Amino acid sequence: MRFPRSGGTLVHPTSFPGKYGIGDFGYEARTFINFLADTDQTIWQVLPLTPTGYGNSPYASYSAFAGNAYLISPDILLEKNLITPDEAKAAELPNGTEVLYEEAFEKKDKLYELASARFYDTLSGEDEKKFKKFKKEHKHWLDDYVLFMACSLHFEKQPWNTWDKDIATRQPKAITKFKKKFSDQIKLQYWKQFEFLNQWMALKDYANEKGIRVIGDIPIFVDHNSSDVWANPKYFEVDELGNRKLVAGVPPDYFSETGQLWGNPQYNWKELEKDGFSWWVDRFKHMFLTCDAIRVDHFRGFDAYWEVDAKETTAINGRWVDGPGEKLFDTILDKCGELPIIAEDLGFVTEGVEKLRDKYAFPGMKIIQFAWDADSTNSFLPHNYPQNSVTYTGTHDNDTSIGWYNSAPEKEKHFARVYCKTDGNSINWDFIRLGMLSVADQAIFPLQDFMNLGGEHRMNFPGTSSGNWLWRYTHDMLNSVDRNAIRELIDMGNRKPGDKPNL
């Protein structure tokens, strides 16, 4: 579908400032939304909001449906009288430019146990009705997830296929016994998801009331160590003990002689299709409940995907396999109606990928940092954009624009300077201007570029397993943003809020 001409910002909630070591859904989130509204922006794009596993990557999650409970705001729990002021104070941590994951997890876990106990102690009336309704409406993923997390904690967060065999293979007697023994932990997990969804939906409502659409993110693949694979092994390429048989990756290319071996289990598309793609339909329905639009990561994998035997140590010996393509999206369209989807169509894009994207009028992505190889036909140069596209200076996987400029080859920097008619001293604003004035329907920029930040504030370095997903900003950084400059570019680019389609 086509989106209204608009502009916005990409930033993940973990990057918000605050008192608890990690950004959350509290006051600072609303301050950021106010910043968007004040600068006439109408888009807030986030990374996946699902619970993170090893490495704290939003793209390696314990669930494709659940929410990251560490985004729950202690201040909102305090307002609900689920924790005391002293308990909230004890959970405070320094507010710097990096997330303090381990410290925040430890302190928030203690808070959540206290809040959950008080929630259940006082549960009655309308609150009890809402809680029961939540459990019923989300039963298709929630029951499996809370049990999975309780099991994961019991087995010290080891991969599920290494758990006791009768639990790993979900033998009914063993599962029933486990549920009884660890009922308190299961209750805690139910409350976390209930509170997460309540806080997130309240925040999304606040954004919508300000005229701001929230764009979420769906990774195409799920983590092997997830409730999805554990509870639905027939939908994935795993054996009877849960071991991976076929995994995802990308073939060798200019950037990597051995390709990339991601390790996510491939889907068993025959089984998924046999069940009417119900798991995928449920996934999209859940995302459309929690977001106004969705960026679909690695969209090309729905046309064809690179499949590698799980025994391989590199991605060299893989093969291209046709994906579900139109059969999947026709089904989702039939079950969900309108599909406000952005196709992440970067990398090796074939005619088949473009055909699939264009059939449903999904806008593709245009990254300005990719434009500077001195080829005037480069599709990432703004003069080559189609209207139905989304332009970015960069994404979470790119350097900041200043960081890019400081490390790019001189040939690319020279072309960028000539194209932008600039000396390069404010290259981030030059790139923002290009995006804002382009024909692309949507123009979205990482918050770091509005803040004039260098490469040390980058969010993620693809292909590395540590030092990522850490970036946070401070109050001073947000206050230093030139809001007038954003307003002027929004206005000049005809991206001001107006008579737009309904959210």
Short mmCIF file of C-alpha atoms in Angstrom, two decimals:
data_model
loop_
_atom_site.label_atom_id
_atom_site.label_comp_id
_atom_site.label_asym_id
_atom_site.label_seq_id
_atom_site.Cartn_x
_atom_site.Cartn_y
_atom_site.Cartn_z
CA MET A 1 0.00 0.00 0.00
CA ARG A 2 1.08 3.61 -0.48
CA PHE A 3 1.90 5.67 2.58
CA PRO A 4 1.28 9.41 3.00
CA ARG A 5 4.18 11.72 2.31
CA SER A 6 5.81 12.10 5.72
CA GLY A 7 9.00 12.22 7.75
CA GLY A 8 10.16 10.56 10.92
CA THR A 9 12.83 9.17 13.20
CA LEU A 10 14.29 5.73 13.84
CA VAL A 11 15.18 5.04 17.48
CA HIS A 12 14.65 1.99 19.67
CA PRO A 13 13.11 2.39 23.17
CA THR A 14 16.25 0.98 24.82
CA SER A 15 18.01 4.17 23.66
CA PHE A 16 15.79 6.52 25.68
CA PRO A 17 17.43 8.21 28.68
CA GLY A 18 16.25 7.48 32.18
CA LYS A 19 17.04 6.34 35.70
CA TYR A 20 17.02 2.57 35.33
CA GLY A 21 19.96 1.66 33.09
CA ILE A 22 17.88 1.00 29.97
CA GLY A 23 15.28 3.04 28.10
CA ASP A 24 11.65 2.14 28.74
CA PHE A 25 8.02 3.11 28.09
CA GLY A 26 7.85 5.81 30.74
CA TYR A 27 8.18 9.60 30.82
CA GLU A 28 11.19 9.80 28.48
CA ALA A 29 9.34 7.89 25.77
CA ARG A 30 6.60 10.49 25.85
CA THR A 31 9.20 13.26 25.80
CA PHE A 32 10.57 11.76 22.59
CA ILE A 33 7.09 11.56 21.06
CA ASN A 34 6.57 15.22 21.98
CA PHE A 35 9.82 15.99 20.14
CA LEU A 36 8.46 14.29 17.02
CA ALA A 37 5.20 16.23 17.21
CA ASP A 38 7.03 19.51 17.87
CA THR A 39 9.12 19.04 14.72
CA ASP A 40 6.15 18.07 12.50
CA GLN A 41 7.33 14.47 12.16
CA THR A 42 4.68 11.78 11.90
CA ILE A 43 6.67 8.53 12.02
CA TRP A 44 8.44 6.71 14.84
CA GLN A 45 10.23 3.55 13.71
CA VAL A 46 11.42 0.98 16.25
CA LEU A 47 13.37 -2.27 16.12
CA PRO A 48 11.66 -5.53 17.19
CA LEU A 49 10.14 -5.16 20.67
CA THR A 50 10.46 -8.87 21.46
CA PRO A 51 12.49 -10.30 24.38
CA THR A 52 16.19 -10.52 23.59
CA GLY A 53 18.48 -13.45 24.22
CA TYR A 54 22.25 -13.77 23.99
CA GLY A 55 23.93 -10.53 22.91
CA ASN A 56 20.78 -8.46 23.56
CA SER A 57 19.95 -8.34 19.86
CA PRO A 58 16.31 -7.49 19.05
CA TYR A 59 16.75 -9.81 16.07
CA ALA A 60 17.54 -12.88 18.22
CA SER A 61 14.50 -13.34 20.41
CA TYR A 62 12.93 -15.93 22.67
CA SER A 63 9.61 -15.26 20.91
CA ALA A 64 8.17 -13.79 17.73
CA PHE A 65 5.14 -12.56 19.71
CA ALA A 66 6.12 -11.70 23.29
CA GLY A 67 7.33 -8.31 24.49
CA ASN A 68 10.67 -7.37 26.05
CA ALA A 69 9.71 -7.00 29.71
CA TYR A 70 12.79 -4.89 30.44
CA LEU A 71 11.05 -2.06 28.57
CA ILE A 72 8.41 -1.93 31.33
CA SER A 73 8.69 1.41 33.14
CA PRO A 74 9.25 1.27 36.91
CA ASP A 75 7.81 4.78 37.16
CA ILE A 76 4.50 3.53 35.74
CA LEU A 77 4.57 0.61 38.19
CA LEU A 78 5.04 3.19 40.93
CA GLU A 79 2.01 5.15 39.68
CA LYS A 80 -0.02 1.93 39.87
CA ASN A 81 1.16 1.31 43.46
CA LEU A 82 2.74 -1.97 42.41
CA ILE A 83 6.10 -0.88 43.84
CA THR A 84 7.07 1.64 46.53
CA PRO A 85 9.17 4.80 46.08
CA ASP A 86 12.01 3.18 48.03
CA GLU A 87 11.91 0.10 45.81
CA ALA A 88 12.00 2.25 42.68
CA LYS A 89 14.88 4.29 44.10
CA ALA A 90 16.87 1.13 44.81
CA ALA A 91 16.60 0.16 41.12
CA GLU A 92 18.14 3.39 39.82
CA LEU A 93 21.35 3.36 37.78
CA PRO A 94 23.53 6.07 36.19
CA ASN A 95 22.16 7.61 32.98
CA GLY A 96 24.92 7.52 30.38
CA THR A 97 25.28 6.86 26.66
CA GLU A 98 25.24 3.06 26.96
CA VAL A 99 22.62 0.59 28.16
CA LEU A 100 23.69 -1.17 31.36
CA TYR A 101 22.10 -4.49 30.48
CA GLU A 102 23.27 -6.80 33.24
CA GLU A 103 22.79 -4.27 36.04
CA ALA A 104 19.36 -3.24 34.72
CA PHE A 105 18.23 -6.86 34.36
CA GLU A 106 19.21 -7.69 37.93
CA LYS A 107 17.48 -4.68 39.44
CA LYS A 108 14.36 -4.89 37.28
CA ASP A 109 13.94 -8.60 37.95
CA LYS A 110 13.66 -7.83 41.66
CA LEU A 111 11.15 -5.06 40.99
CA TYR A 112 9.03 -7.28 38.78
CA GLU A 113 8.76 -9.98 41.43
CA LEU A 114 7.50 -7.40 43.92
CA ALA A 115 5.11 -5.80 41.42
CA SER A 116 3.76 -9.13 40.22
CA ALA A 117 3.07 -10.33 43.76
CA ARG A 118 1.13 -7.15 44.56
CA PHE A 119 -0.76 -7.40 41.28
CA TYR A 120 -2.03 -10.88 42.08
CA ASP A 121 -2.73 -10.02 45.72
CA THR A 122 -5.09 -7.22 44.69
CA LEU A 123 -6.46 -8.69 41.46
CA SER A 124 -10.24 -8.31 41.31
CA GLY A 125 -13.10 -6.63 39.47
CA GLU A 126 -12.33 -4.95 36.14
CA ASP A 127 -8.61 -5.64 36.42
CA GLU A 128 -9.27 -9.35 36.75
CA LYS A 129 -11.60 -9.27 33.74
CA LYS A 130 -8.94 -7.48 31.66
CA PHE A 131 -6.28 -9.99 32.72
CA LYS A 132 -8.47 -12.97 31.83
CA LYS A 133 -9.35 -11.37 28.49
CA PHE A 134 -5.66 -10.80 27.75
CA LYS A 135 -4.81 -14.44 28.49
CA LYS A 136 -7.66 -15.67 26.32
CA GLU A 137 -6.97 -13.41 23.33
CA HIS A 138 -3.23 -14.21 23.28
CA LYS A 139 -3.48 -17.86 24.27
CA HIS A 140 -2.18 -19.08 20.90
CA TRP A 141 1.34 -17.89 21.78
CA LEU A 142 1.22 -16.78 25.41
CA ASP A 143 0.78 -20.14 27.17
CA ASP A 144 3.73 -21.64 25.30
CA TYR A 145 5.90 -18.59 25.89
CA VAL A 146 5.42 -18.31 29.66
CA LEU A 147 6.08 -22.03 30.04
CA PHE A 148 9.15 -21.80 27.80
CA MET A 149 10.60 -18.95 29.87
CA ALA A 150 9.97 -20.80 33.14
CA CYS A 151 11.72 -23.85 31.69
CA SER A 152 14.57 -21.73 30.34
CA LEU A 153 15.23 -20.23 33.77
CA HIS A 154 15.08 -23.66 35.41
CA PHE A 155 17.59 -25.04 32.91
CA GLU A 156 19.89 -22.00 33.36
CA LYS A 157 19.04 -20.50 29.95
CA GLN A 158 20.57 -23.38 28.02
CA PRO A 159 19.16 -24.06 24.52
CA TRP A 160 15.88 -25.93 24.77
CA ASN A 161 17.09 -28.96 22.82
CA THR A 162 19.58 -29.61 25.68
CA TRP A 163 16.89 -29.67 28.39
CA ASP A 164 15.63 -32.89 29.92
CA LYS A 165 14.32 -34.89 26.99
CA ASP A 166 10.74 -35.14 28.24
CA ILE A 167 10.55 -31.34 28.64
CA ALA A 168 12.38 -30.61 25.37
CA THR A 169 9.95 -32.86 23.51
CA ARG A 170 6.95 -31.59 25.48
CA GLN A 171 5.76 -34.88 26.95
CA PRO A 172 2.33 -34.17 28.55
CA LYS A 173 3.02 -35.76 31.95
CA ALA A 174 6.35 -33.97 32.33
CA ILE A 175 4.86 -30.64 31.27
CA THR A 176 1.95 -30.97 33.72
CA LYS A 177 4.36 -31.78 36.55
CA PHE A 178 6.59 -28.83 35.65
CA LYS A 179 3.66 -26.41 35.55
CA LYS A 180 2.63 -27.38 39.07
CA LYS A 181 6.14 -27.18 40.49
CA PHE A 182 6.98 -23.80 38.92
CA SER A 183 3.55 -22.16 38.95
CA ASP A 184 4.89 -19.00 40.65
CA GLN A 185 7.41 -18.38 37.86
CA ILE A 186 4.74 -19.01 35.24
CA LYS A 187 2.43 -16.50 36.94
CA LEU A 188 5.26 -13.95 36.93
CA GLN A 189 5.77 -14.44 33.19
CA TYR A 190 2.04 -13.94 32.52
CA TRP A 191 2.09 -10.68 34.47
CA LYS A 192 5.19 -9.40 32.63
CA GLN A 193 3.50 -9.84 29.27
CA PHE A 194 0.26 -8.29 30.51
CA GLU A 195 2.08 -5.25 31.88
CA PHE A 196 4.30 -4.94 28.80
CA LEU A 197 1.33 -4.88 26.44
CA ASN A 198 -0.61 -2.42 28.61
CA GLN A 199 2.31 0.01 28.82
CA TRP A 200 3.19 -0.31 25.12
CA MET A 201 -0.38 0.16 23.90
CA ALA A 202 -0.79 3.21 26.13
CA LEU A 203 2.41 4.64 24.63
CA LYS A 204 1.30 3.84 21.09
CA ASP A 205 -2.07 5.49 21.79
CA TYR A 206 -0.21 8.58 23.00
CA ALA A 207 1.79 8.67 19.76
CA ASN A 208 -1.32 8.17 17.61
CA GLU A 209 -3.11 10.99 19.44
CA LYS A 210 -0.19 13.22 18.44
CA GLY A 211 -0.61 12.16 14.80
CA ILE A 212 2.39 9.82 14.84
CA ARG A 213 2.40 6.37 13.26
CA VAL A 214 4.55 3.65 14.84
CA ILE A 215 6.47 1.40 12.44
CA GLY A 216 7.44 -1.96 13.92
CA ASP A 217 9.84 -4.59 12.65
CA ILE A 218 9.43 -8.30 11.79
CA PRO A 219 12.62 -10.37 11.37
CA ILE A 220 11.89 -13.04 8.75
CA PHE A 221 13.58 -15.79 10.78
CA VAL A 222 13.17 -16.71 14.44
CA ASP A 223 15.83 -17.85 16.86
CA HIS A 224 16.25 -21.59 17.35
CA ASN A 225 16.20 -21.09 21.12
CA SER A 226 12.68 -19.70 21.12
CA SER A 227 9.24 -20.70 22.30
CA ASP A 228 8.10 -20.66 18.67
CA VAL A 229 10.41 -23.50 17.60
CA TRP A 230 10.00 -25.41 20.88
CA ALA A 231 6.20 -25.32 20.71
CA ASN A 232 5.85 -25.72 16.92
CA PRO A 233 8.75 -27.91 15.74
CA LYS A 234 6.80 -29.15 12.72
CA TYR A 235 6.93 -25.64 11.25
CA PHE A 236 10.74 -25.60 11.30
CA GLU A 237 13.55 -27.68 9.85
CA VAL A 238 14.51 -29.48 13.07
CA ASP A 239 14.72 -33.20 13.86
CA GLU A 240 12.70 -35.14 16.45
CA LEU A 241 15.07 -34.00 19.23
CA GLY A 242 14.91 -30.35 18.19
CA ASN A 243 18.31 -30.17 16.53
CA ARG A 244 18.56 -27.94 13.48
CA LYS A 245 18.66 -29.67 10.09
CA LEU A 246 18.67 -26.70 7.70
CA VAL A 247 19.63 -23.14 8.61
CA ALA A 248 19.45 -19.65 7.15
CA GLY A 249 22.21 -17.50 5.74
CA VAL A 250 23.34 -15.61 2.65
CA PRO A 251 25.79 -16.79 -0.03
CA PRO A 252 29.34 -15.52 -0.56
CA ASP A 253 29.55 -12.04 -2.06
CA TYR A 254 31.84 -9.05 -2.43
CA PHE A 255 31.80 -8.46 1.32
CA SER A 256 32.35 -12.06 2.48
CA GLU A 257 34.13 -14.93 0.71
CA THR A 258 32.31 -17.49 2.86
CA GLY A 259 28.92 -15.79 3.04
CA GLN A 260 27.01 -15.41 6.29
CA LEU A 261 25.76 -18.37 8.31
CA TRP A 262 23.00 -17.03 10.54
CA GLY A 263 22.05 -20.31 12.17
CA ASN A 264 18.30 -19.69 12.39
CA PRO A 265 16.32 -22.82 11.52
CA GLN A 266 14.68 -22.68 8.13
CA TYR A 267 10.91 -22.89 7.91
CA ASN A 268 9.13 -26.05 6.83
CA TRP A 269 7.01 -24.17 4.34
CA LYS A 270 5.08 -27.29 3.29
CA GLU A 271 3.77 -27.78 6.83
CA LEU A 272 3.04 -24.08 7.22
CA GLU A 273 1.07 -24.03 3.97
CA LYS A 274 -0.80 -27.19 4.99
CA ASP A 275 -2.05 -25.29 8.06
CA GLY A 276 -3.06 -22.29 6.00
CA PHE A 277 0.03 -20.32 7.09
CA SER A 278 -1.80 -19.85 10.41
CA TRP A 279 1.39 -19.18 12.39
CA TRP A 280 2.38 -16.39 10.00
CA VAL A 281 -1.15 -14.98 9.90
CA ASP A 282 -1.18 -14.85 13.70
CA ARG A 283 2.22 -13.17 13.67
CA PHE A 284 1.14 -10.42 11.30
CA LYS A 285 -2.15 -9.92 13.13
CA HIS A 286 -0.22 -9.46 16.37
CA MET A 287 2.12 -6.95 14.75
CA PHE A 288 -0.76 -4.97 13.25
CA LEU A 289 -2.32 -4.87 16.72
CA THR A 290 0.81 -3.40 18.28
CA CYS A 291 2.06 -1.18 15.41
CA ASP A 292 0.59 0.96 12.64
CA ALA A 293 2.91 -0.39 9.96
CA ILE A 294 5.66 -3.00 9.73
CA ARG A 295 9.11 -3.19 8.19
CA VAL A 296 9.65 -6.79 7.03
CA ASP A 297 13.31 -7.70 7.43
CA HIS A 298 15.06 -9.73 4.68
CA PHE A 299 12.01 -9.51 2.44
CA ARG A 300 13.88 -11.25 -0.38
CA GLY A 301 13.68 -14.50 1.64
CA PHE A 302 9.98 -14.76 0.87
CA ASP A 303 10.79 -15.02 -2.84
CA ALA A 304 13.84 -17.28 -2.45
CA TYR A 305 16.12 -18.04 0.49
CA TRP A 306 19.63 -19.42 0.97
CA GLU A 307 19.44 -22.82 2.68
CA VAL A 308 22.47 -24.43 4.33
CA ASP A 309 22.90 -27.83 5.99
CA ALA A 310 23.23 -27.30 9.73
CA LYS A 311 26.46 -29.35 9.75
CA GLU A 312 28.24 -26.76 7.58
CA THR A 313 30.58 -24.24 9.20
CA THR A 314 30.20 -21.60 6.46
CA ALA A 315 27.44 -20.58 4.07
CA ILE A 316 29.41 -21.56 0.94
CA ASN A 317 27.70 -24.90 0.32
CA GLY A 318 24.14 -23.65 0.39
CA ARG A 319 21.48 -23.42 -2.28
CA TRP A 320 18.67 -21.11 -3.33
CA VAL A 321 15.20 -22.45 -2.57
CA ASP A 322 11.93 -20.87 -3.68
CA GLY A 323 10.03 -19.18 -0.85
CA PRO A 324 6.26 -19.09 -0.30
CA GLY A 325 5.91 -15.83 -2.23
CA GLU A 326 2.43 -14.83 -3.32
CA LYS A 327 0.74 -17.78 -1.61
CA LEU A 328 1.78 -16.45 1.79
CA PHE A 329 0.99 -12.79 1.17
CA ASP A 330 -2.32 -13.55 -0.55
CA THR A 331 -3.30 -15.48 2.57
CA ILE A 332 -2.18 -12.70 4.92
CA LEU A 333 -3.99 -10.12 2.78
CA ASP A 334 -7.16 -12.22 2.91
CA LYS A 335 -6.97 -12.63 6.71
CA CYS A 336 -5.66 -9.19 7.69
CA GLY A 337 -6.99 -6.88 5.01
CA GLU A 338 -4.82 -3.89 4.16
CA LEU A 339 -1.08 -4.57 4.55
CA PRO A 340 0.89 -1.47 5.65
CA ILE A 341 4.26 -3.12 5.04
CA ILE A 342 7.72 -1.77 4.18
CA ALA A 343 9.87 -4.32 2.36
CA GLU A 344 13.51 -4.40 3.44
CA ASP A 345 14.77 -5.13 -0.06
CA LEU A 346 18.48 -4.46 0.42
CA GLY A 347 21.30 -6.74 -0.69
CA PHE A 348 20.94 -9.25 -3.53
CA VAL A 349 17.63 -8.29 -5.12
CA THR A 350 16.32 -10.20 -8.13
CA GLU A 351 13.49 -9.59 -10.56
CA GLY A 352 11.43 -12.07 -8.54
CA VAL A 353 11.88 -10.06 -5.34
CA GLU A 354 10.86 -6.85 -7.12
CA LYS A 355 7.83 -8.54 -8.67
CA LEU A 356 6.66 -9.84 -5.27
CA ARG A 357 7.20 -6.45 -3.63
CA ASP A 358 5.44 -4.54 -6.39
CA LYS A 359 2.42 -6.85 -6.62
CA TYR A 360 1.33 -5.66 -3.17
CA ALA A 361 2.70 -2.11 -3.63
CA PHE A 362 5.06 -2.55 -0.69
CA PRO A 363 7.55 0.35 -0.64
CA GLY A 364 11.19 -0.65 -0.71
CA MET A 365 14.09 0.97 1.15
CA LYS A 366 16.61 3.49 -0.18
CA ILE A 367 19.77 4.05 1.89
CA ILE A 368 21.58 7.28 1.11
CA GLN A 369 24.91 5.99 2.47
CA PHE A 370 24.87 3.33 -0.29
CA ALA A 371 24.66 5.91 -3.10
CA TRP A 372 28.23 7.10 -3.56
CA ASP A 373 30.02 4.73 -5.97
CA ALA A 374 30.14 7.50 -8.65
CA ASP A 375 27.55 5.70 -10.79
CA SER A 376 24.75 8.07 -11.76
CA THR A 377 22.39 5.10 -12.21
CA ASN A 378 22.88 3.92 -8.61
CA SER A 379 19.37 3.18 -7.34
CA PHE A 380 20.17 4.74 -3.96
CA LEU A 381 20.77 8.19 -5.46
CA PRO A 382 17.66 10.30 -4.81
CA HIS A 383 17.13 11.20 -8.46
CA ASN A 384 16.53 7.49 -9.14
CA TYR A 385 13.96 6.88 -6.40
CA PRO A 386 10.41 5.75 -7.12
CA GLN A 387 7.74 7.60 -5.16
CA ASN A 388 6.59 4.44 -3.41
CA SER A 389 9.74 4.04 -1.35
CA VAL A 390 11.20 4.89 2.05
CA THR A 391 14.49 6.74 2.20
CA TYR A 392 16.93 6.61 5.11
CA THR A 393 20.35 8.14 5.64
CA GLY A 394 21.16 4.78 7.23
CA THR A 395 19.56 2.15 9.45
CA HIS A 396 20.51 0.51 12.74
CA ASP A 397 22.98 -1.62 10.76
CA ASN A 398 24.80 1.41 9.32
CA ASP A 399 27.24 3.87 10.80
CA THR A 400 25.97 7.34 11.60
CA SER A 401 26.29 9.63 8.58
CA ILE A 402 29.20 11.49 10.17
CA GLY A 403 30.80 8.15 11.05
CA TRP A 404 30.30 6.97 7.47
CA TYR A 405 31.90 10.11 6.06
CA ASN A 406 34.88 9.88 8.40
CA SER A 407 35.66 6.31 7.29
CA ALA A 408 34.51 6.23 3.64
CA PRO A 409 36.98 6.08 0.72
CA GLU A 410 37.89 9.51 -0.63
CA LYS A 411 36.31 8.68 -4.01
CA GLU A 412 32.91 8.19 -2.36
CA LYS A 413 33.29 11.27 -0.16
CA HIS A 414 34.19 13.38 -3.19
CA PHE A 415 31.13 12.22 -5.13
CA ALA A 416 28.92 12.94 -2.10
CA ARG A 417 30.39 16.44 -1.73
CA VAL A 418 29.89 17.24 -5.41
CA TYR A 419 26.35 15.83 -5.48
CA CYS A 420 25.32 17.72 -2.35
CA LYS A 421 27.33 20.88 -3.19
CA THR A 422 28.88 20.79 0.26
CA ASP A 423 32.26 20.85 1.97
CA GLY A 424 31.25 17.80 4.03
CA ASN A 425 31.38 19.56 7.39
CA SER A 426 27.67 18.88 7.99
CA ILE A 427 27.28 15.77 5.88
CA ASN A 428 24.55 14.40 8.14
CA TRP A 429 22.34 17.40 7.41
CA ASP A 430 23.24 17.25 3.71
CA PHE A 431 21.99 13.66 3.62
CA ILE A 432 18.90 14.49 5.67
CA ARG A 433 18.12 17.29 3.23
CA LEU A 434 18.47 14.90 0.27
CA GLY A 435 16.05 12.49 1.87
CA MET A 436 13.52 15.11 2.93
CA LEU A 437 13.41 16.69 -0.54
CA SER A 438 13.37 13.40 -2.45
CA VAL A 439 10.24 12.00 -4.11
CA ALA A 440 10.18 9.06 -1.66
CA ASP A 441 6.85 8.99 0.16
CA GLN A 442 8.52 8.46 3.53
CA ALA A 443 11.81 9.84 4.82
CA ILE A 444 13.10 8.35 8.08
CA PHE A 445 16.37 9.16 9.81
CA PRO A 446 18.26 7.65 12.75
CA LEU A 447 18.08 9.98 15.73
CA GLN A 448 21.89 10.04 15.85
CA ASP A 449 21.97 11.95 12.56
CA PHE A 450 19.69 14.68 13.90
CA MET A 451 22.04 14.86 16.91
CA ASN A 452 25.24 15.34 14.84
CA LEU A 453 26.81 12.21 16.34
CA GLY A 454 29.83 10.28 15.10
CA GLY A 455 30.51 6.58 14.67
CA GLU A 456 31.03 5.96 18.37
CA HIS A 457 27.23 6.27 18.70
CA ARG A 458 26.47 3.54 16.16
CA MET A 459 23.79 0.99 17.18
CA ASN A 460 25.00 -2.21 15.52
CA PHE A 461 27.99 -3.66 13.67
CA PRO A 462 26.63 -6.56 11.55
CA GLY A 463 28.71 -9.71 11.76
CA THR A 464 29.95 -8.99 15.29
CA SER A 465 28.57 -10.58 18.45
CA SER A 466 29.50 -8.06 21.14
CA GLY A 467 29.43 -4.32 21.73
CA ASN A 468 26.12 -3.82 19.94
CA TRP A 469 22.66 -2.48 20.87
CA LEU A 470 24.19 -0.30 23.58
CA TRP A 471 23.54 3.26 22.41
CA ARG A 472 21.52 5.63 24.57
CA TYR A 473 21.14 9.38 24.36
CA THR A 474 21.02 11.95 27.14
CA HIS A 475 18.63 14.83 27.77
CA ASP A 476 21.28 17.27 26.56
CA MET A 477 21.61 15.43 23.25
CA LEU A 478 17.89 15.67 22.53
CA ASN A 479 17.76 19.30 23.66
CA SER A 480 20.64 20.14 21.31
CA VAL A 481 18.79 19.01 18.16
CA ASP A 482 18.05 21.87 15.76
CA ARG A 483 14.26 21.59 15.74
CA ASN A 484 13.82 24.57 13.43
CA ALA A 485 15.99 22.88 10.81
CA ILE A 486 13.82 19.75 10.95
CA ARG A 487 10.60 21.79 10.69
CA GLU A 488 11.95 23.71 7.72
CA LEU A 489 12.93 20.54 5.85
CA ILE A 490 9.63 18.86 6.68
CA ASP A 491 7.81 21.91 5.32
CA MET A 492 10.06 22.34 2.28
CA GLY A 493 9.71 18.64 1.45
CA ASN A 494 5.90 18.78 1.71
CA ARG A 495 5.96 16.30 4.60
CA LYS A 496 3.93 18.30 7.13
CA PRO A 497 0.97 16.62 8.84
CA GLY A 498 -2.26 17.30 7.05
CA ASP A 499 -5.24 15.43 5.73
CA LYS A 500 -3.72 11.97 5.85
CA PRO A 501 -5.29 8.51 5.70
CA ASN A 502 -6.45 7.16 9.07
CA LEU A 503 -3.79 5.59 11.29
#
